[in-house]
Amino acid sequence: MGQALCCIQVDQSYVAIKESFGKFEEVLTPGCHCLPWIIGKQIAGYLSLRVQQLDVRCETKTKDNVFVTVVASVQYRAMADKASDAFYKLTNTPEQIQSYVFDVIRASVPKLLLDDVFEQKNDIAKSVENELEKAMSMYGYEIVQTLIVDIEPDEHVKRAMNEINAAARMRLAANDKAEAEKILQIKRAEGEAEAKYLSGLGIARQRQAITDGLRDSVLAFSGNVPGTSAKDVMDMVLVTQYFDTMKEIGASSKSSAVFIPHGPGAVKDVATQIRDGLLQAQNVKAD
């Protein structure tokens, strides 16, 4: 109906290419336009001004001979003031953009190691964008943005990278564990040394207390019981300590039976043996 009335409508975000007898005449903007087709006027086609996106997958090789697939996302649109160039100069815009993306990526990535490719993906995207901007502007297209959205190494390479990362983390964990064990052993040794030191102080004080007690006992016994000598008192003290020791041994939960001499002369024998042992010790020490 619009053609019959020589009128056409151009939708928003689109432009129409008007020709006269097959020759470009003008670009029609959104709205209603008169098109007298009876005198050779016609619409050659429509061109979208919306931002379009093209995802390009490019396989290439890094400097360390690892094959990777780089996925680039290119956002572009036709410029209204160069709509005629965008319509007439290119027959397949996505393929043209893809060719330039392949050219830049395959020229940039082989100069980098695999780890550097991941770190410098923004630089690669900027290089692609600059190259596309220079090439596509003459064809009436504007490059809005270029992104490197994914870098996919070979599956075996990814598995190896994960294993290397896992091994490094295990090595750090082992070092931390060894360091913790070292600290525990040092602290345990310091604790044992401190305990032994305190135990030695306790034993020394205990022996000092025993010595003082024995001296006081001998002096008190000699003064209160006439006719007794220090030797008699010491014999009695030694025997008393002997039986106290046997009592403690018998009261221990780990001992089931203790055999000791029994009889009226047992006490005298015990005292004699203790005295003889002390005398022998003193003689050995004197020699």
XYZ file of N, CA and C in Angstrom:
861
model
N 0.846 -1.204 0.000
C 0.000 0.000 0.000
C 0.872 1.242 0.000
N 1.976 1.187 0.785
C 2.871 2.321 0.831
C 3.529 2.559 -0.513
N 3.892 1.459 -1.219
C 4.512 1.605 -2.526
C 3.524 2.197 -3.527
N 2.248 1.793 -3.393
C 1.226 2.325 -4.316
C 1.036 3.821 -4.127
N 1.188 4.298 -2.900
C 1.043 5.721 -2.608
C 2.378 6.451 -2.704
N 3.428 5.734 -3.136
C 4.776 6.307 -3.257
C 5.311 6.782 -1.911
N 4.947 6.093 -0.816
C 5.441 6.417 0.525
C 6.004 5.164 1.172
N 7.084 5.342 1.944
C 7.656 4.221 2.694
C 7.921 4.681 4.129
N 8.048 3.706 5.012
C 8.338 3.985 6.424
C 9.663 3.337 6.794
N 10.527 4.094 7.436
C 11.818 3.588 7.936
C 11.727 3.520 9.459
N 11.948 2.352 10.019
C 11.831 2.154 11.473
C 13.000 2.790 12.219
N 12.766 2.977 13.527
C 13.804 3.535 14.391
C 15.014 2.613 14.433
N 16.219 3.192 14.523
C 17.504 2.476 14.558
C 17.835 1.826 13.227
N 17.125 2.228 12.174
C 17.433 1.748 10.824
C 17.555 2.943 9.888
N 18.264 2.744 8.801
C 18.281 3.699 7.695
C 18.011 2.930 6.411
N 17.460 3.631 5.439
C 17.165 3.015 4.146
C 18.069 3.618 3.085
N 18.505 2.804 2.182
C 19.366 3.240 1.080
C 18.481 3.462 -0.145
N 18.404 4.721 -0.568
C 17.559 5.100 -1.707
C 18.400 5.195 -2.984
N 17.887 4.568 -4.045
C 18.560 4.589 -5.330
C 17.640 5.189 -6.399
N 18.276 5.740 -7.391
C 17.530 6.262 -8.542
C 18.077 5.600 -9.804
N 17.264 4.698 -10.376
C 17.663 3.921 -11.549
C 18.952 3.154 -11.274
N 19.033 2.560 -10.039
C 20.178 1.728 -9.666
C 21.371 2.478 -9.136
N 21.289 3.813 -9.072
C 22.410 4.602 -8.568
C 22.055 5.156 -7.190
N 23.054 5.102 -6.277
C 22.807 5.620 -4.931
C 22.444 7.093 -4.991
N 21.374 7.434 -4.226
C 20.926 8.822 -4.207
C 21.059 9.442 -2.825
N 20.521 8.758 -1.782
C 20.606 9.309 -0.425
C 20.273 8.224 0.595
N 20.541 8.587 1.856
C 20.217 7.706 2.984
C 18.971 8.263 3.656
N 17.958 7.420 3.799
C 16.703 7.839 4.418
C 16.727 7.489 5.899
N 16.480 8.480 6.744
C 16.464 8.293 8.194
C 15.106 7.764 8.654
N 14.972 7.357 9.929
C 13.683 6.833 10.404
C 12.554 7.844 10.202
N 11.396 7.319 9.774
C 10.218 8.151 9.544
C 9.564 7.785 8.220
N 8.676 8.673 7.758
C 7.940 8.449 6.516
C 8.580 9.271 5.398
N 8.762 8.632 4.228
C 9.428 9.292 3.100
C 8.637 9.040 1.820
N 8.709 10.015 0.940
C 8.073 9.883 -0.366
C 9.021 9.181 -1.319
N 8.512 8.173 -2.019
C 9.353 7.387 -2.921
C 8.599 7.211 -4.256
N 8.754 8.145 -5.190
C 8.056 8.048 -6.481
C 8.674 6.976 -7.370
N 8.282 5.746 -7.151
C 8.880 4.621 -7.868
C 8.618 4.683 -9.360
N 7.583 5.454 -9.723
C 7.248 5.503 -11.139
C 8.308 6.251 -11.952
N 9.177 7.007 -11.282
C 10.266 7.704 -12.003
C 11.630 7.094 -11.638
N 11.613 5.808 -11.261
C 12.871 5.086 -11.055
C 13.434 5.131 -9.653
N 12.703 5.659 -8.688
C 13.176 5.691 -7.313
C 12.844 4.362 -6.634
N 13.807 3.856 -5.823
C 13.569 2.589 -5.122
C 14.466 2.493 -3.885
N 14.094 1.544 -3.016
C 14.886 1.258 -1.816
C 15.771 0.051 -2.109
N 17.085 0.272 -2.050
C 18.023 -0.831 -2.304
C 18.129 -1.769 -1.119
N 17.873 -1.248 0.083
C 17.951 -2.083 1.276
C 17.944 -1.247 2.537
N 17.938 -1.963 3.675
C 17.921 -1.296 4.979
C 19.200 -1.674 5.733
N 19.630 -0.765 6.576
C 20.855 -0.980 7.352
C 20.570 -0.669 8.811
N 20.887 -1.617 9.685
C 20.661 -1.424 11.123
C 21.779 -0.595 11.735
N 21.396 0.325 12.605
C 22.362 1.141 13.334
C 22.589 0.635 14.754
N 22.007 -0.472 15.099
C 22.156 -1.032 16.442
C 23.543 -1.650 16.615
N 23.960 -1.720 17.862
C 25.240 -2.361 18.177
C 25.071 -3.877 18.020
N 25.931 -4.469 17.253
C 25.896 -5.912 17.012
C 27.150 -6.551 17.622
N 27.031 -7.818 17.927
C 28.155 -8.526 18.562
C 28.527 -9.740 17.735
N 29.815 -9.907 17.589
C 30.343 -11.052 16.853
C 31.365 -11.756 17.731
N 31.154 -13.043 18.006
C 32.098 -13.855 18.785
C 32.980 -14.646 17.826
N 34.277 -14.461 17.982
C 35.246 -15.099 17.093
C 36.111 -16.053 17.899
N 36.185 -17.301 17.452
C 37.046 -18.299 18.077
C 38.262 -18.512 17.184
N 39.429 -18.231 17.750
C 40.661 -18.312 16.974
C 41.640 -19.249 17.672
N 42.088 -20.279 16.959
C 43.081 -21.213 17.512
C 44.477 -20.779 17.064
N 45.376 -20.698 18.005
C 46.747 -20.283 17.693
C 47.707 -20.942 18.670
N 48.993 -20.642 18.527
C 50.030 -21.270 19.345
C 50.808 -20.194 20.089
N 51.139 -20.484 21.345
C 51.903 -19.542 22.163
C 53.399 -19.720 21.917
N 54.174 -18.872 22.576
C 55.624 -18.915 22.409
C 56.225 -20.211 22.940
N 55.596 -20.803 23.969
C 56.077 -22.075 24.516
C 55.368 -23.275 23.890
N 54.876 -23.091 22.647
C 54.331 -24.190 21.831
C 53.115 -24.858 22.458
N 52.224 -24.059 23.010
C 50.959 -24.560 23.554
C 49.831 -24.021 22.684
N 49.000 -24.916 22.173
C 47.872 -24.488 21.358
C 46.723 -24.045 22.256
N 46.215 -22.856 21.949
C 45.110 -22.295 22.726
C 44.049 -21.787 21.763
N 42.812 -21.764 22.264
C 41.698 -21.173 21.517
C 41.303 -19.885 22.214
N 41.474 -18.778 21.514
C 41.153 -17.455 22.055
C 39.790 -17.040 21.524
N 38.880 -16.695 22.435
C 37.531 -16.272 22.060
C 37.450 -14.759 22.243
N 37.253 -14.060 21.123
C 37.147 -12.598 21.143
C 35.716 -12.192 20.831
N 35.221 -11.219 21.570
C 33.872 -10.688 21.364
C 34.001 -9.257 20.854
N 33.523 -9.023 19.624
C 33.626 -7.715 18.984
C 32.242 -7.083 18.892
N 32.107 -5.890 19.431
C 30.850 -5.135 19.358
C 31.049 -3.984 18.367
N 30.182 -3.933 17.369
C 30.336 -2.951 16.300
C 28.964 -2.450 15.857
N 28.970 -1.355 15.096
C 27.725 -0.820 14.526
C 28.065 0.043 13.322
N 27.082 0.166 12.458
C 27.240 1.022 11.281
C 27.045 2.478 11.686
N 27.837 3.374 11.090
C 27.726 4.805 11.381
C 26.722 5.437 10.419
N 25.808 6.241 10.965
C 24.742 6.828 10.154
C 25.294 7.729 9.056
N 26.368 8.453 9.358
C 26.907 9.372 8.355
C 27.713 8.661 7.279
N 28.013 7.381 7.490
C 28.714 6.601 6.468
C 27.913 5.357 6.103
N 26.601 5.489 6.159
C 25.748 4.330 5.900
C 25.927 3.796 4.482
N 26.164 4.680 3.528
C 26.336 4.213 2.151
C 27.587 3.349 2.012
N 28.689 3.732 2.685
C 29.897 2.902 2.652
C 29.638 1.544 3.292
N 28.942 1.555 4.456
C 28.653 0.298 5.141
C 27.756 -0.610 4.308
N 26.906 -0.020 3.501
C 25.970 -0.831 2.716
C 26.610 -1.361 1.438
N 27.446 -0.534 0.775
C 27.932 -0.900 -0.550
C 29.331 -1.526 -0.548
N 30.164 -1.166 0.417
C 31.561 -1.581 0.333
C 31.820 -2.996 0.848
N 30.977 -3.487 1.727
C 31.182 -4.824 2.272
C 30.010 -5.721 1.919
N 30.326 -6.945 1.538
C 29.266 -7.905 1.248
C 28.965 -8.787 2.445
N 29.993 -9.019 3.309
C 29.794 -9.868 4.490
C 30.626 -9.283 5.632
N 30.006 -8.414 6.405
C 30.725 -7.709 7.471
C 31.292 -8.653 8.528
N 30.524 -9.622 9.062
C 31.081 -10.520 10.090
C 32.340 -11.256 9.631
N 32.366 -11.727 8.390
C 33.555 -12.436 7.904
C 34.742 -11.493 7.786
N 34.493 -10.258 7.381
C 35.576 -9.289 7.273
C 36.171 -9.006 8.648
N 35.318 -8.797 9.651
C 35.791 -8.545 11.018
C 36.548 -9.752 11.546
N 36.016 -10.932 11.261
C 36.667 -12.161 11.737
C 38.067 -12.304 11.166
N 38.249 -11.935 9.916
C 39.569 -12.033 9.294
C 40.575 -11.131 9.994
N 40.159 -9.915 10.321
C 41.071 -9.007 11.020
C 41.379 -9.511 12.436
N 40.393 -10.079 13.111
C 40.621 -10.619 14.453
C 41.623 -11.765 14.395
N 41.448 -12.666 13.422
C 42.396 -13.766 13.257
C 43.809 -13.223 13.034
N 43.922 -12.210 12.178
C 45.239 -11.675 11.831
C 45.945 -11.102 13.059
N 45.228 -10.335 13.882
C 45.858 -9.691 15.038
C 46.197 -10.722 16.109
N 45.269 -11.618 16.410
C 45.502 -12.608 17.473
C 46.659 -13.529 17.104
N 46.682 -13.974 15.843
C 47.750 -14.891 15.431
C 49.085 -14.193 15.256
N 49.074 -12.867 15.288
C 50.336 -12.119 15.274
C 50.787 -11.761 16.685
N 49.873 -11.711 17.655
C 50.213 -11.278 19.017
C 50.502 -12.443 19.946
N 49.643 -13.456 19.934
C 49.755 -14.554 20.900
C 51.044 -15.350 20.742
N 51.521 -15.654 19.525
C 52.774 -16.421 19.407
C 53.991 -15.733 20.009
N 53.900 -14.457 20.345
C 55.017 -13.756 20.979
C 55.005 -13.893 22.498
N 53.961 -14.497 23.048
C 53.790 -14.559 24.498
C 53.801 -15.994 24.991
N 54.283 -16.181 26.219
C 54.153 -17.469 26.888
C 52.712 -17.660 27.336
N 52.356 -18.897 27.655
C 50.966 -19.190 28.005
C 50.498 -18.377 29.206
N 51.325 -18.303 30.241
C 50.938 -17.525 31.420
C 50.786 -16.047 31.084
N 51.640 -15.544 30.182
C 51.546 -14.132 29.796
C 50.292 -13.854 28.978
N 49.815 -14.852 28.243
C 48.583 -14.662 27.470
C 47.414 -14.366 28.407
N 47.344 -15.093 29.517
C 46.280 -14.853 30.489
C 46.443 -13.483 31.147
N 47.682 -13.104 31.434
C 47.917 -11.844 32.129
C 47.717 -10.631 31.214
N 47.987 -10.795 29.911
C 47.962 -9.660 28.990
C 46.789 -9.725 28.016
N 45.714 -10.361 28.419
C 44.569 -10.479 27.512
C 43.954 -9.122 27.200
N 44.039 -8.182 28.143
C 43.517 -6.838 27.863
C 44.353 -6.129 26.796
N 45.660 -6.353 26.817
C 46.516 -5.765 25.782
C 46.202 -6.369 24.415
N 45.933 -7.682 24.401
C 45.569 -8.330 23.135
C 44.252 -7.767 22.618
N 43.288 -7.598 23.499
C 41.993 -7.043 23.095
C 42.148 -5.626 22.561
N 43.032 -4.840 23.198
C 43.246 -3.467 22.732
C 43.888 -3.451 21.358
N 44.806 -4.367 21.103
C 45.443 -4.451 19.787
C 44.424 -4.810 18.715
N 43.543 -5.765 19.031
C 42.499 -6.150 18.077
C 41.577 -4.963 17.802
N 41.199 -4.264 18.857
C 40.294 -3.123 18.695
C 40.926 -2.025 17.848
N 42.194 -1.711 18.087
C 42.863 -0.658 17.302
C 42.964 -1.039 15.829
N 43.292 -2.293 15.567
C 43.416 -2.733 14.181
C 42.064 -2.717 13.477
N 41.035 -3.183 14.174
C 39.693 -3.175 13.576
C 39.202 -1.752 13.348
N 39.500 -0.866 14.297
C 39.050 0.523 14.170
C 39.632 1.167 12.912
N 40.921 0.932 12.674
C 41.547 1.507 11.486
C 40.995 0.889 10.203
N 40.759 -0.420 10.228
C 40.333 -1.101 9.005
C 38.856 -0.881 8.697
N 38.007 -0.907 9.724
C 36.555 -0.871 9.486
C 36.011 0.544 9.347
N 36.746 1.553 9.793
C 36.232 2.921 9.677
C 36.071 3.327 8.212
N 36.923 2.814 7.350
C 36.800 3.154 5.931
C 35.613 2.463 5.276
N 35.071 1.493 5.949
C 33.896 0.808 5.424
C 32.605 1.272 6.090
N 32.707 2.290 6.944
C 31.502 2.851 7.544
C 31.071 2.178 8.830
N 31.968 1.450 9.481
C 31.619 0.764 10.723
C 32.467 1.293 11.876
N 31.874 1.355 13.030
C 32.546 1.790 14.249
C 32.701 0.588 15.183
N 33.896 0.396 15.710
C 34.152 -0.677 16.673
C 33.889 -0.104 18.065
N 32.834 -0.580 18.711
C 32.458 -0.063 20.029
C 33.398 -0.595 21.092
N 33.620 -1.895 21.096
C 34.491 -2.504 22.102
C 34.894 -3.896 21.655
N 36.087 -4.284 22.069
C 36.577 -5.631 21.792
C 37.042 -6.263 23.094
N 36.580 -7.469 23.361
C 36.909 -8.167 24.604
C 37.461 -9.550 24.299
N 38.448 -9.962 25.073
C 38.905 -11.356 25.052
C 38.161 -12.049 26.191
N 37.136 -12.793 25.845
C 36.245 -13.354 26.865
C 36.698 -14.725 27.363
N 37.565 -15.400 26.626
C 37.986 -16.728 27.079
C 39.289 -17.112 26.405
N 40.104 -17.836 27.147
C 41.342 -18.417 26.625
C 41.327 -19.883 27.033
N 41.269 -20.760 26.056
C 41.089 -22.188 26.323
C 42.307 -22.972 25.840
N 43.211 -23.348 26.756
C 44.325 -24.225 26.346
C 43.803 -25.636 26.057
N 44.672 -26.446 25.501
C 44.330 -27.841 25.280
C 44.008 -28.531 26.596
N 43.138 -29.524 26.557
C 42.680 -30.185 27.780
C 43.832 -30.788 28.569
N 44.801 -31.368 27.880
C 45.958 -31.946 28.567
C 46.784 -30.855 29.246
N 46.877 -29.700 28.605
C 47.637 -28.588 29.193
C 46.927 -28.081 30.445
N 45.614 -27.950 30.388
C 44.861 -27.500 31.563
C 45.020 -28.478 32.721
N 44.996 -29.768 32.419
C 45.167 -30.767 33.477
C 46.564 -30.657 34.093
N 47.577 -30.461 33.231
C 48.944 -30.317 33.740
C 49.082 -29.060 34.592
N 48.453 -27.962 34.161
C 48.513 -26.720 34.934
C 47.860 -26.898 36.298
N 46.734 -27.600 36.331
C 46.071 -27.861 37.607
C 46.930 -28.730 38.514
N 47.617 -29.718 37.925
C 48.478 -30.582 38.731
C 49.668 -29.795 39.281
N 50.229 -28.897 38.480
C 51.339 -28.069 38.952
C 50.882 -27.181 40.100
N 49.708 -26.592 39.949
C 49.175 -25.733 41.009
C 48.906 -26.532 42.276
N 48.335 -27.743 42.098
C 48.054 -28.580 43.268
C 49.350 -29.002 43.968
N 50.386 -29.341 43.180
C 51.667 -29.737 43.772
C 52.290 -28.576 44.538
N 52.197 -27.374 43.972
C 52.753 -26.209 44.663
C 52.036 -25.957 45.985
N 50.725 -26.103 45.975
C 49.961 -25.898 47.211
C 50.278 -26.984 48.238
N 50.451 -28.225 47.779
C 50.819 -29.305 48.699
C 52.201 -29.067 49.290
N 53.121 -28.535 48.470
C 54.460 -28.240 48.975
C 54.405 -27.154 50.046
N 53.609 -26.134 49.826
C 53.458 -25.081 50.829
C 52.826 -25.639 52.105
N 51.814 -26.517 51.920
C 51.171 -27.109 53.091
C 52.157 -27.974 53.880
N 53.010 -28.735 53.149
C 54.008 -29.573 53.827
C 55.020 -28.722 54.584
N 55.443 -27.607 53.964
C 56.380 -26.712 54.651
C 55.759 -26.121 55.913
N 54.499 -25.705 55.803
C 53.815 -25.144 56.972
C 53.659 -26.196 58.067
N 53.328 -27.424 57.651
C 53.164 -28.493 58.635
C 54.495 -28.805 59.322
N 55.583 -28.868 58.523
C 56.904 -29.140 59.105
C 57.315 -28.022 60.063
N 57.019 -26.779 59.680
C 57.359 -25.656 60.551
C 56.573 -25.728 61.856
N 55.296 -26.127 61.753
C 54.488 -26.264 62.959
C 55.016 -27.380 63.861
N 55.420 -28.515 63.244
C 56.000 -29.610 64.021
C 57.295 -29.168 64.700
N 58.088 -28.387 63.978
C 59.340 -27.891 64.545
C 59.066 -27.014 65.767
N 58.103 -26.134 65.641
C 57.758 -25.259 66.769
C 57.265 -26.074 67.947
N 56.433 -27.110 67.672
C 55.923 -27.955 68.757
C 57.064 -28.687 69.463
N 58.015 -29.225 68.678
C 59.131 -29.938 69.288
C 60.000 -29.005 70.121
N 60.223 -27.787 69.608
C 61.029 -26.822 70.369
C 60.333 -26.474 71.679
N 59.035 -26.201 71.591
C 58.287 -25.850 72.799
C 58.240 -27.028 73.768
N 58.107 -28.259 73.218
C 58.079 -29.444 74.082
C 59.425 -29.625 74.790
N 60.525 -29.423 74.025
C 61.857 -29.549 74.617
C 62.089 -28.472 75.681
N 61.642 -27.249 75.372
C 61.790 -26.179 76.359
C 60.982 -26.486 77.614
N 59.780 -27.061 77.415
C 58.960 -27.429 78.571
C 59.595 -28.533 79.396
N 60.160 -29.538 78.697
C 60.815 -30.618 79.428
C 62.042 -30.117 80.180
N 62.818 -29.228 79.540
C 63.997 -28.680 80.211
C 63.600 -27.883 81.447
N 62.556 -27.085 81.312
C 62.088 -26.300 82.454
C 61.568 -27.213 83.563
N 60.850 -28.295 83.156
C 60.324 -29.228 84.154
C 61.464 -29.934 84.894
N 62.502 -30.349 84.140
C 63.631 -31.021 84.786
C 64.384 -30.063 85.716
N 64.505 -28.808 85.266
C 65.167 -27.820 86.117
C 64.408 -27.625 87.416
N 63.100 -27.484 87.311
C 62.288 -27.311 88.520
C 62.294 -28.567 89.371
N 62.309 -29.737 88.685
C 62.369 -30.987 89.443
C 63.687 -31.095 90.209
N 64.797 -30.686 89.565
C 66.088 -30.706 90.251
C 66.105 -29.773 91.458
N 65.492 -28.579 91.294
C 65.403 -27.672 92.437
C 64.596 -28.291 93.568
N 63.528 -28.991 93.188
C 62.693 -29.622 94.209
C 63.426 -30.730 94.944
N 64.166 -31.541 94.171
C 64.921 -32.631 94.818
C 65.998 -32.064 95.738
N 66.693 -31.014 95.258
C 67.732 -30.404 96.090
C 67.140 -29.852 97.389
N 66.006 -29.181 97.261
C 65.362 -28.653 98.468
C 64.874 -29.776 99.380
N 64.378 -30.871 98.737
C 63.921 -32.012 99.548
C 65.078 -32.625 100.335
N 66.224 -32.789 99.665
C 67.376 -33.380 100.352
C 67.903 -32.456 101.438
N 67.864 -31.153 101.133
C 68.295 -30.196 102.154
C 67.383 -30.262 103.372
N 66.075 -30.394 103.092
C 65.128 -30.490 104.200
C 65.345 -31.774 104.995
N 65.634 -32.888 104.292
C 65.885 -34.162 104.990
C 67.131 -34.049 105.857
N 68.174 -33.436 105.276
C 69.418 -33.267 106.049
C 69.191 -32.431 107.301
N 68.466 -31.347 107.127
C 68.176 -30.494 108.287
C 67.330 -31.231 109.310
N 66.379 -31.987 108.827
C 65.533 -32.734 109.759
C 66.308 -33.796 110.515
N 67.192 -34.524 109.783
C 67.998 -35.540 110.453
C 68.906 -34.914 111.504
N 69.515 -33.792 111.183
C 70.395 -33.128 112.140
C 69.607 -32.717 113.384
N 68.455 -32.143 113.172
C 67.647 -31.718 114.321
C 67.197 -32.924 115.141
N 66.855 -34.018 114.436
C 66.410 -35.218 115.160
C 67.533 -35.812 115.995
N 68.734 -35.881 115.412
C 69.872 -36.439 116.158
C 70.179 -35.591 117.370
N 70.195 -34.294 117.197
C 70.490 -33.403 118.315
C 69.425 -33.507 119.400
N 68.143 -33.550 118.973
C 67.056 -33.613 119.950
C 67.058 -34.944 120.684
N 67.285 -36.039 119.937
C 67.274 -37.359 120.561
C 68.448 -37.504 121.530
N 69.626 -37.025 121.141
C 70.793 -37.138 122.017
C 70.611 -36.325 123.297
N 69.948 -35.205 123.176
C 69.751 -34.367 124.354
C 68.679 -34.887 125.296
N 67.663 -35.568 124.748
C 66.534 -36.023 125.565
C 66.743 -37.432 126.123
N 67.568 -38.248 125.468
C 67.793 -39.628 125.924
C 69.252 -39.748 126.368
N 69.508 -39.802 127.649
C 70.890 -39.889 128.138
C 71.532 -41.212 127.733
N 72.811 -41.174 127.450
C 73.576 -42.391 127.158
C 73.537 -42.810 125.700
N 72.835 -42.083 124.845
C 72.796 -42.436 123.405
C 73.788 -41.571 122.652
N 74.389 -42.221 121.671
C 75.349 -41.499 120.840
C 74.686 -41.134 119.504
N 75.380 -40.305 118.759
C 74.867 -39.923 117.436
C 74.773 -41.123 116.519
N 75.704 -42.094 116.711
C 75.670 -43.294 115.871
C 74.407 -44.092 116.119
N 74.012 -44.241 117.370
C 72.786 -44.981 117.680
C 71.559 -44.307 117.064
N 71.566 -43.004 117.157
C 70.418 -42.266 116.597
C 70.358 -42.455 115.084
N 71.492 -42.389 114.419
C 71.518 -42.545 112.959
C 71.084 -43.932 112.544
N 71.511 -44.948 113.314
C 71.066 -46.309 113.007
C 69.552 -46.407 113.079
N 68.973 -45.814 114.112
C 67.531 -45.869 114.272
C 66.812 -45.118 113.142
N 67.380 -43.980 112.759
C 66.761 -43.193 111.678
C 66.833 -43.959 110.360
N 67.986 -44.564 110.090
C 68.127 -45.333 108.866
C 67.139 -46.482 108.791
N 66.996 -47.188 109.905
C 66.040 -48.304 109.938
C 64.622 -47.796 109.727
N 64.323 -46.669 110.351
C 62.976 -46.100 110.199
C 62.710 -45.724 108.741
N 63.703 -45.108 108.106
C 63.533 -44.747 106.696
C 63.421 -45.981 105.820
N 64.159 -47.011 106.195
C 64.084 -48.248 105.412
C 62.672 -48.812 105.428
N 62.088 -48.884 106.603
C 60.735 -49.435 106.693
C 59.690 -48.489 106.063
N 59.932 -47.195 106.118
C 59.022 -46.272 105.424
C 59.068 -46.493 103.916
N 60.284 -46.730 103.429
C 60.423 -46.992 101.985
C 59.721 -48.278 101.588
N 59.889 -49.342 102.414
C 59.223 -50.614 102.124
C 57.705 -50.455 102.171
N 57.247 -49.582 103.048
C 55.801 -49.332 103.141
C 55.284 -48.685 101.855
N 56.048 -47.707 101.339
C 55.623 -47.037 100.111
C 55.642 -47.992 98.927
N 56.657 -48.868 98.897
C 56.704 -49.858 97.816
C 55.511 -50.782 97.889
N 55.179 -51.223 99.090
C 54.037 -52.122 99.237
C 52.722 -51.448 98.919
N 52.635 -50.128 99.133
C 51.382 -49.422 98.861
C 51.227 -49.069 97.385
N 52.284 -49.265 96.593
C 52.207 -48.924 95.172
C 51.260 -49.877 94.456
N 50.508 -49.318 93.485
C 49.534 -50.148 92.766
C 50.199 -51.112 91.796
N 51.464 -50.864 91.437
C 52.146 -51.705 90.472
C 52.838 -52.916 91.098
N 52.927 -52.930 92.415
C 53.593 -54.059 93.091
C 52.532 -54.932 93.744
N 52.718 -56.231 93.578
C 51.744 -57.189 94.148
C 52.260 -57.849 95.422
N 53.601 -57.995 95.561
C 54.149 -58.642 96.754
C 55.577 -58.163 96.988
N 55.942 -58.010 98.269
C 57.288 -57.613 98.659
C 57.763 -58.580 99.747
N 58.896 -59.225 99.531
C 59.438 -60.191 100.483
C 60.531 -59.515 101.299
N 60.356 -59.509 102.610
C 61.349 -58.918 103.518
C 61.657 -59.937 104.617
N 62.861 -59.830 105.194
C 63.196 -60.755 106.305
C 62.230 -60.566 107.477
N 61.915 -61.703 108.145
C 60.990 -61.636 109.259
C 61.583 -62.404 110.448
N 61.607 -61.781 111.574
C 62.142 -62.439 112.771
C 62.638 -61.407 113.762
N 62.912 -61.821 114.995
C 63.358 -60.876 116.020
C 64.666 -60.216 115.664
N 65.568 -60.940 114.982
C 66.861 -60.351 114.649
C 66.885 -59.648 113.313
N 65.727 -59.542 112.634
C 65.692 -58.943 111.289
C 66.033 -57.467 111.330
N 65.514 -56.796 112.389
C 65.784 -55.357 112.494
C 67.276 -55.097 112.662
N 67.932 -55.912 113.521
C 69.368 -55.758 113.724
C 70.141 -56.027 112.445
N 69.745 -57.079 111.707
C 70.411 -57.380 110.433
C 70.252 -56.239 109.437
N 69.064 -55.665 109.379
C 68.824 -54.556 108.447
C 69.695 -53.367 108.793
N 69.752 -53.067 110.088
C 70.574 -51.930 110.519
C 72.038 -52.173 110.211
N 72.493 -53.425 110.459
C 73.891 -53.751 110.193
C 74.206 -53.618 108.708
N 73.311 -54.119 107.868
C 73.552 -54.048 106.424
C 73.580 -52.594 105.938
N 72.683 -51.787 106.454
C 72.661 -50.379 106.053
C 73.941 -49.679 106.490
N 74.376 -49.952 107.753
C 75.587 -49.315 108.276
C 76.806 -49.755 107.490
N 76.892 -51.063 107.189
C 78.027 -51.557 106.413
C 78.058 -50.945 105.012
N 76.872 -50.792 104.410
C 76.823 -50.175 103.072
C 77.297 -48.747 103.099
N 76.910 -48.000 104.135
C 77.353 -46.614 104.242
C 78.867 -46.532 104.449
N 79.404 -47.444 105.300
C 80.834 -47.446 105.557
C 81.614 -47.757 104.284
N 81.129 -48.745 103.524
C 81.821 -49.108 102.270
C 81.800 -47.921 101.295
N 80.681 -47.243 101.234
C 80.583 -46.081 100.346
C 81.563 -44.988 100.732
N 81.699 -44.783 102.066
C 82.627 -43.764 102.531
C 84.078 -44.145 102.240
N 84.396 -45.459 102.400
C 85.749 -45.920 102.109
C 86.090 -45.769 100.636
N 85.130 -46.092 99.763
C 85.364 -45.973 98.301
C 85.579 -44.519 97.947
N 84.776 -43.641 98.559
C 84.900 -42.219 98.266
C 86.242 -41.686 98.756
N 86.743 -42.197 99.923
C 88.017 -41.742 100.452
C 89.157 -42.200 99.557
N 89.092 -43.455 99.023
C 90.138 -43.950 98.124
C 90.168 -43.137 96.840
